[in-house]
Amino acid sequence: EDAEKMKNLFCGHWGFIDSPENTKCLIDWRDAPDSTRPTLANIKAGMRWLVEGAMPGDSLLFFYCGHGSQQRNVDRREKDGFDEVLVPVDGKTEGMLVDDEINEMLVQPLPAGVRLTCFLDSCHSGGGLDLPYQWNPYMEEGASWHLDEGGVYADADVICVSAAAEDQTAKGIPRLGNRENFPSGAFSASWCVACEVHETQCK
């Protein structure tokens, strides 16, 4: 349900338009039709839909809340030897969505002047888009940017806000979901709280 709740937040408070032409939401509900479930094919189709026809001045948003994992990297671009992956509902039979593919589908098609903001509320999501620079707030010498030599540069302005570093897991807190319009993922819930505080303090 977190995807639906976050969609309501972004559309209700941050200017995104909740219409079939502007918003797509895939949710793993038991009674959800196949076309709206987060299968590998549907996630890929949604990514292509999001970036298709993007023009300078456009602001795009991609939000994912679900399972994330790692698998062995075969092209030796990852310094830790692992690719980060998103886990679709049919991942056991259809495979995972690898960070290389995500970058190729979601980042590389975008022209300069487009802003893409991604939220990944999943384990190992720090390298989920294979971007060249990462902000680490937990460095011993203090928060700083560092270069990932295996990352891929983009023409567009792309930011990925992740729930965990590449070697970390993300947490869910089911009881948080009992609050109306509140997600159960710890990262998503924290983001909602930050937005509420921002709105309150900046009025």
mmCIF file with all atom_site columns, N, CA and C in Angstrom, residues 160-184:
data_model
loop_
_atom_site.group_PDB
_atom_site.id
_atom_site.type_symbol
_atom_site.label_atom_id
_atom_site.label_alt_id
_atom_site.label_comp_id
_atom_site.label_asym_id
_atom_site.label_entity_id
_atom_site.label_seq_id
_atom_site.pdbx_PDB_ins_code
_atom_site.Cartn_x
_atom_site.Cartn_y
_atom_site.Cartn_z
_atom_site.occupancy
_atom_site.B_iso_or_equiv
_atom_site.pdbx_formal_charge
_atom_site.auth_seq_id
_atom_site.auth_comp_id
_atom_site.auth_asym_id
_atom_site.auth_atom_id
_atom_site.pdbx_PDB_model_num
ATOM 1  N N  . CYS A 1 160 ? 18.667 10.182 -6.907 1.00 0.00 ? 160 CYS A N  1
ATOM 2  C CA . CYS A 1 160 ? 18.058 8.988  -6.329 1.00 0.00 ? 160 CYS A CA 1
ATOM 3  C C  . CYS A 1 160 ? 18.214 9.049  -4.812 1.00 0.00 ? 160 CYS A C  1
ATOM 4  N N  . VAL A 1 161 ? 17.086 9.041  -4.100 1.00 0.00 ? 161 VAL A N  1
ATOM 5  C CA . VAL A 1 161 ? 17.083 9.043  -2.641 1.00 0.00 ? 161 VAL A CA 1
ATOM 6  C C  . VAL A 1 161 ? 16.775 7.616  -2.191 1.00 0.00 ? 161 VAL A C  1
ATOM 7  N N  . SER A 1 162 ? 17.720 7.011  -1.485 1.00 0.00 ? 162 SER A N  1
ATOM 8  C CA . SER A 1 162 ? 17.633 5.579  -1.198 1.00 0.00 ? 162 SER A CA 1
ATOM 9  C C  . SER A 1 162 ? 17.481 5.306  0.297  1.00 0.00 ? 162 SER A C  1
ATOM 10 N N  . ALA A 1 163 ? 16.819 4.195  0.594  1.00 0.00 ? 163 ALA A N  1
ATOM 11 C CA . ALA A 1 163 ? 16.580 3.814  1.982  1.00 0.00 ? 163 ALA A CA 1
ATOM 12 C C  . ALA A 1 163 ? 17.799 3.170  2.620  1.00 0.00 ? 163 ALA A C  1
ATOM 13 N N  . ALA A 1 164 ? 18.715 2.660  1.808  1.00 0.00 ? 164 ALA A N  1
ATOM 14 C CA . ALA A 1 164 ? 19.849 1.918  2.348  1.00 0.00 ? 164 ALA A CA 1
ATOM 15 C C  . ALA A 1 164 ? 21.050 2.062  1.437  1.00 0.00 ? 164 ALA A C  1
ATOM 16 N N  . ALA A 1 165 ? 22.223 1.864  1.998  1.00 0.00 ? 165 ALA A N  1
ATOM 17 C CA . ALA A 1 165 ? 23.434 1.814  1.188  1.00 0.00 ? 165 ALA A CA 1
ATOM 18 C C  . ALA A 1 165 ? 23.476 0.490  0.441  1.00 0.00 ? 165 ALA A C  1
ATOM 19 N N  . GLU A 1 166 ? 24.452 0.367  -0.455 1.00 0.00 ? 166 GLU A N  1
ATOM 20 C CA . GLU A 1 166 ? 24.536 -0.842 -1.256 1.00 0.00 ? 166 GLU A CA 1
ATOM 21 C C  . GLU A 1 166 ? 24.673 -2.110 -0.415 1.00 0.00 ? 166 GLU A C  1
ATOM 22 N N  . ASP A 1 167 ? 25.299 -1.990 0.752  1.00 0.00 ? 167 ASP A N  1
ATOM 23 C CA . ASP A 1 167 ? 25.536 -3.163 1.595  1.00 0.00 ? 167 ASP A CA 1
ATOM 24 C C  . ASP A 1 167 ? 24.607 -3.204 2.809  1.00 0.00 ? 167 ASP A C  1
ATOM 25 N N  . GLN A 1 168 ? 23.503 -2.450 2.760  1.00 0.00 ? 168 GLN A N  1
ATOM 26 C CA . GLN A 1 168 ? 22.589 -2.385 3.894  1.00 0.00 ? 168 GLN A CA 1
ATOM 27 C C  . GLN A 1 168 ? 21.196 -2.901 3.516  1.00 0.00 ? 168 GLN A C  1
ATOM 28 N N  . THR A 1 169 ? 20.432 -3.250 4.542  1.00 0.00 ? 169 THR A N  1
ATOM 29 C CA . THR A 1 169 ? 19.032 -3.607 4.347  1.00 0.00 ? 169 THR A CA 1
ATOM 30 C C  . THR A 1 169 ? 18.143 -2.446 4.788  1.00 0.00 ? 169 THR A C  1
ATOM 31 N N  . ALA A 1 170 ? 16.933 -2.409 4.263  1.00 0.00 ? 170 ALA A N  1
ATOM 32 C CA . ALA A 1 170 ? 15.946 -1.400 4.645  1.00 0.00 ? 170 ALA A CA 1
ATOM 33 C C  . ALA A 1 170 ? 14.923 -2.050 5.578  1.00 0.00 ? 170 ALA A C  1
ATOM 34 N N  . LYS A 1 171 ? 14.265 -1.245 6.376  1.00 0.00 ? 171 LYS A N  1
ATOM 35 C CA . LYS A 1 171 ? 13.345 -1.767 7.382  1.00 0.00 ? 171 LYS A CA 1
ATOM 36 C C  . LYS A 1 171 ? 11.902 -1.352 7.102  1.00 0.00 ? 171 LYS A C  1
ATOM 37 N N  . GLY A 1 172 ? 11.012 -2.241 7.474  1.00 0.00 ? 172 GLY A N  1
ATOM 38 C CA . GLY A 1 172 ? 9.593  -1.941 7.437  1.00 0.00 ? 172 GLY A CA 1
ATOM 39 C C  . GLY A 1 172 ? 9.032  -2.000 8.840  1.00 0.00 ? 172 GLY A C  1
ATOM 40 N N  . ILE A 1 173 ? 8.069  -1.126 9.134  1.00 0.00 ? 173 ILE A N  1
ATOM 41 C CA . ILE A 1 173 ? 7.439  -1.085 10.456 1.00 0.00 ? 173 ILE A CA 1
ATOM 42 C C  . ILE A 1 173 ? 5.935  -1.187 10.224 1.00 0.00 ? 173 ILE A C  1
ATOM 43 N N  . PRO A 1 174 ? 5.388  -2.412 10.209 1.00 0.00 ? 174 PRO A N  1
ATOM 44 C CA . PRO A 1 174 ? 3.984  -2.612 9.817  1.00 0.00 ? 174 PRO A CA 1
ATOM 45 C C  . PRO A 1 174 ? 2.985  -1.744 10.567 1.00 0.00 ? 174 PRO A C  1
ATOM 46 N N  . ARG A 1 175 ? 3.221  -1.492 11.855 1.00 0.00 ? 175 ARG A N  1
ATOM 47 C CA . ARG A 1 175 ? 2.226  -0.732 12.621 1.00 0.00 ? 175 ARG A CA 1
ATOM 48 C C  . ARG A 1 175 ? 2.087  0.708  12.130 1.00 0.00 ? 175 ARG A C  1
ATOM 49 N N  . LEU A 1 176 ? 3.125  1.227  11.468 1.00 0.00 ? 176 LEU A N  1
ATOM 50 C CA . LEU A 1 176 ? 3.022  2.583  10.929 1.00 0.00 ? 176 LEU A CA 1
ATOM 51 C C  . LEU A 1 176 ? 1.915  2.661  9.885  1.00 0.00 ? 176 LEU A C  1
ATOM 52 N N  . GLY A 1 177 ? 1.713  1.549  9.166  1.00 0.00 ? 177 GLY A N  1
ATOM 53 C CA . GLY A 1 177 ? 0.694  1.535  8.122  1.00 0.00 ? 177 GLY A CA 1
ATOM 54 C C  . GLY A 1 177 ? -0.722 1.625  8.642  1.00 0.00 ? 177 GLY A C  1
ATOM 55 N N  . ASN A 1 178 ? -0.909 1.470  9.962  1.00 0.00 ? 178 ASN A N  1
ATOM 56 C CA . ASN A 1 178 ? -2.247 1.583  10.539 1.00 0.00 ? 178 ASN A CA 1
ATOM 57 C C  . ASN A 1 178 ? -2.725 3.024  10.566 1.00 0.00 ? 178 ASN A C  1
ATOM 58 N N  . ARG A 1 179 ? -1.792 3.956  10.473 1.00 0.00 ? 179 ARG A N  1
ATOM 59 C CA . ARG A 1 179 ? -2.167 5.370  10.433 1.00 0.00 ? 179 ARG A CA 1
ATOM 60 C C  . ARG A 1 179 ? -2.650 5.717  9.036  1.00 0.00 ? 179 ARG A C  1
ATOM 61 N N  . GLU A 1 180 ? -3.733 6.431  8.947  1.00 0.00 ? 180 GLU A N  1
ATOM 62 C CA . GLU A 1 180 ? -4.326 6.757  7.654  1.00 0.00 ? 180 GLU A CA 1
ATOM 63 C C  . GLU A 1 180 ? -3.332 7.496  6.759  1.00 0.00 ? 180 GLU A C  1
ATOM 64 N N  . ASN A 1 181 ? -3.234 7.041  5.524  1.00 0.00 ? 181 ASN A N  1
ATOM 65 C CA . ASN A 1 181 ? -2.362 7.656  4.523  1.00 0.00 ? 181 ASN A CA 1
ATOM 66 C C  . ASN A 1 181 ? -0.895 7.670  4.940  1.00 0.00 ? 181 ASN A C  1
ATOM 67 N N  . PHE A 1 182 ? -0.492 6.682  5.755  1.00 0.00 ? 182 PHE A N  1
ATOM 68 C CA . PHE A 1 182 ? 0.894  6.647  6.230  1.00 0.00 ? 182 PHE A CA 1
ATOM 69 C C  . PHE A 1 182 ? 1.524  5.329  5.815  1.00 0.00 ? 182 PHE A C  1
ATOM 70 N N  . PRO A 1 183 ? 2.708  5.362  5.202  1.00 0.00 ? 183 PRO A N  1
ATOM 71 C CA . PRO A 1 183 ? 3.354  4.125  4.736  1.00 0.00 ? 183 PRO A CA 1
ATOM 72 C C  . PRO A 1 183 ? 3.962  3.339  5.881  1.00 0.00 ? 183 PRO A C  1
ATOM 73 N N  . SER A 1 184 ? 4.250  2.066  5.624  1.00 0.00 ? 184 SER A N  1
ATOM 74 C CA . SER A 1 184 ? 4.838  1.221  6.657  1.00 0.00 ? 184 SER A CA 1
ATOM 75 C C  . SER A 1 184 ? 6.345  1.051  6.498  1.00 0.00 ? 184 SER A C  1
#
